[in-house]
């Protein structure tokens, strides 16, 4: 609860000013993709759209292709990068994201993911980036979707999925796969002290 609250101190409006938009797919939730694509198409300031692949063992798994993304509204293809290999877990998605960030010289990103999965995804990506020696602003961008919407893979709602997410967070932090509470606190202290202009733009920046 503390981690989620502190992550959400980062304003979603800052996502309008980052270099890259990153979406972690899964659970058959095309809403993650459509949300990210809408943001991508509406904001030409984004230079990169990174789409992490999902778990092929899921019943609702769909291969991430440009044709699939076009069917969801993607029109601006320049700067779009898809994870070619399947990613059966969030850790593999985060490792790919960290590799792409380093390879492309990305200096800031927004992470689009379902709200119930936001904390675990954010902490996993933060850990992967730290492990690759990379530190940059990561802005949370939770998908706009009602919390009682059934997730296609299981039919469960976000309300029902939260307890499982909490259990995984506690387990995975212990295994060293996620940033710890102390690591998150130190990262947010750095982010707020070094990137205030991104998080709280001046009125002139907001109007430009």
XYZ file of C-alpha atoms in Angstrom:
208
model
C 0.000 0.000 0.000
C 2.860 2.352 0.832
C 4.621 1.550 -2.464
C 1.476 2.188 -4.508
C 0.766 5.454 -2.719
C 4.291 6.713 -3.257
C 4.328 5.696 -6.941
C 1.117 7.636 -7.430
C 2.732 10.805 -6.116
C 4.141 10.972 -9.660
C 1.612 12.899 -11.755
C 0.270 11.147 -14.846
C 0.430 14.495 -16.651
C 4.222 14.122 -16.702
C 3.755 11.267 -19.179
C 3.029 13.895 -21.844
C 6.660 15.015 -21.662
C 8.663 11.759 -21.686
C 10.571 10.267 -24.622
C 9.115 6.768 -24.619
C 5.801 5.091 -23.982
C 6.085 1.508 -22.738
C 3.244 -0.997 -22.508
C 3.427 -4.383 -20.796
C 0.833 -6.722 -22.332
C -0.885 -9.728 -20.795
C -4.100 -11.365 -19.568
C -5.755 -10.760 -22.939
C -6.216 -7.117 -21.988
C -6.215 -5.248 -25.280
C -7.225 -2.263 -23.155
C -3.549 -1.888 -22.231
C -2.666 -1.601 -25.903
C -5.562 0.621 -26.945
C -4.831 3.011 -24.069
C -1.153 3.224 -25.022
C -1.945 3.572 -28.727
C -4.391 6.418 -28.073
C -1.702 8.229 -26.085
C 0.910 7.533 -28.769
C -1.238 8.790 -31.616
C -2.318 11.890 -29.707
C 1.182 12.949 -28.684
C 3.787 13.286 -31.462
C 6.313 14.183 -28.766
C 6.732 10.502 -27.953
C 9.777 9.237 -29.870
C 9.459 5.552 -28.954
C 6.631 3.098 -28.323
C 7.916 -0.120 -26.755
C 5.450 -3.019 -26.632
C 6.494 -5.932 -24.426
C 5.239 -9.363 -25.464
C 3.058 -11.591 -23.301
C 2.802 -15.151 -22.032
C 2.046 -17.695 -24.804
C 0.630 -20.169 -22.273
C -2.294 -17.840 -21.610
C -5.486 -18.854 -23.395
C -6.034 -15.292 -24.575
C -2.449 -14.749 -25.755
C -2.186 -12.981 -29.104
C 1.119 -12.520 -30.871
C 2.202 -8.896 -30.839
C 2.401 -7.852 -34.478
C 2.047 -4.610 -36.376
C -1.133 -5.956 -37.982
C -2.616 -6.569 -34.538
C -1.658 -3.090 -33.385
C -3.083 -1.525 -36.549
C -6.380 -3.257 -35.805
C -6.347 -1.450 -32.448
C -5.770 1.967 -34.008
C -2.013 2.250 -34.507
C -1.170 4.527 -37.425
C 2.190 6.114 -36.549
C 4.706 3.306 -37.043
C 8.009 5.170 -36.848
C 9.564 4.609 -33.437
C 7.454 1.538 -32.587
C 9.413 -1.475 -31.304
C 7.872 -4.866 -30.502
C 9.371 -7.576 -28.322
C 9.778 -10.472 -30.750
C 10.199 -13.309 -28.257
C 7.402 -14.352 -25.882
C 7.704 -13.092 -22.312
C 6.071 -15.573 -19.926
C 6.494 -13.251 -16.936
C 6.866 -9.611 -15.965
C 10.557 -10.100 -15.229
C 11.300 -11.009 -18.847
C 9.239 -8.050 -20.045
C 11.175 -5.739 -17.738
C 14.541 -7.145 -18.867
C 13.612 -6.468 -22.498
C 12.458 -2.953 -21.639
C 15.757 -2.261 -19.857
C 17.720 -3.557 -22.862
C 15.751 -1.359 -25.274
C 16.130 1.700 -23.062
C 19.908 1.303 -23.072
C 20.162 0.454 -26.773
C 18.053 3.431 -27.846
C 19.437 5.945 -25.370
C 15.997 6.598 -23.881
C 16.127 9.099 -21.014
C 12.524 9.026 -19.731
C 9.489 6.785 -20.094
C 5.866 6.273 -19.130
C 4.679 2.784 -18.173
C 1.161 1.932 -19.372
C -0.323 -1.032 -17.528
C -3.550 -2.112 -15.837
C -4.054 -0.367 -12.477
C -4.212 -3.606 -10.468
C -0.833 -4.644 -11.944
C 0.798 -1.215 -11.744
C 2.769 -1.608 -8.512
C 4.338 -4.962 -9.412
C 5.104 -3.898 -12.979
C 6.622 -0.587 -11.852
C 8.832 -2.196 -9.201
C 9.960 -4.894 -11.634
C 10.906 -2.401 -14.350
C 12.658 -0.208 -11.778
C 14.696 -3.207 -10.585
C 15.603 -4.264 -14.140
C 16.751 -0.763 -15.057
C 18.820 -0.482 -11.879
C 20.368 -3.860 -12.644
C 21.455 -2.591 -16.057
C 22.996 0.519 -14.513
C 20.253 2.798 -15.814
C 18.344 5.425 -13.859
C 15.718 7.573 -15.535
C 12.251 8.976 -14.854
C 9.545 6.302 -14.955
C 6.055 7.806 -14.965
C 3.120 5.531 -14.087
C 0.334 5.565 -16.674
C -2.476 3.311 -15.431
C -4.929 2.198 -18.097
C -8.288 3.957 -17.998
C -10.707 1.073 -17.380
C -13.470 0.449 -14.813
C -12.210 -1.779 -11.970
C -15.170 -4.145 -12.244
C -14.362 -5.019 -15.867
C -13.645 -8.776 -16.166
C -10.104 -9.583 -17.291
C -10.395 -11.714 -20.452
C -7.913 -14.388 -19.338
C -9.672 -15.341 -16.092
C -12.931 -13.407 -15.936
C -11.802 -11.926 -12.619
C -12.132 -8.219 -11.919
C -9.380 -5.898 -10.751
C -10.909 -6.035 -7.272
C -10.433 -9.800 -7.224
C -6.914 -9.707 -8.674
C -5.378 -7.285 -6.178
C -4.833 -9.847 -3.364
C -2.865 -12.085 -5.731
C -0.766 -9.130 -6.842
C 0.052 -8.265 -3.227
C 1.094 -11.859 -2.544
C 3.360 -11.887 -5.607
C 4.911 -8.555 -4.674
C 5.855 -9.834 -1.222
C 7.254 -13.075 -2.667
C 9.116 -11.520 -5.577
C 10.684 -8.753 -3.488
C 12.076 -11.486 -1.251
C 13.509 -13.210 -4.318
C 15.222 -10.013 -5.480
C 13.064 -9.603 -8.579
C 11.439 -6.300 -7.586
C 12.732 -3.049 -6.144
C 12.377 -3.032 -2.377
C 10.528 -0.374 -0.407
C 13.863 1.216 0.494
C 15.029 1.174 -3.130
C 11.776 2.744 -4.274
C 12.034 5.446 -1.612
C 15.604 6.266 -2.621
C 14.656 6.331 -6.311
C 11.685 8.652 -5.729
C 13.857 10.954 -3.651
C 16.286 11.148 -6.591
C 13.491 11.615 -9.130
C 11.766 14.417 -7.262
C 15.047 16.233 -6.583
C 16.492 15.935 -10.109
C 13.411 16.088 -12.343
C 11.081 18.596 -10.723
C 10.549 20.366 -14.060
C 9.191 17.147 -15.565
C 6.917 16.373 -12.625
C 5.722 19.923 -11.938
C 6.096 21.916 -15.182
C 5.937 25.687 -15.073
C 2.749 27.413 -16.294
C 4.633 28.466 -19.425
C 5.560 24.852 -20.166
C 1.999 23.698 -19.584
C 0.673 26.215 -22.081
C 3.205 25.499 -24.788
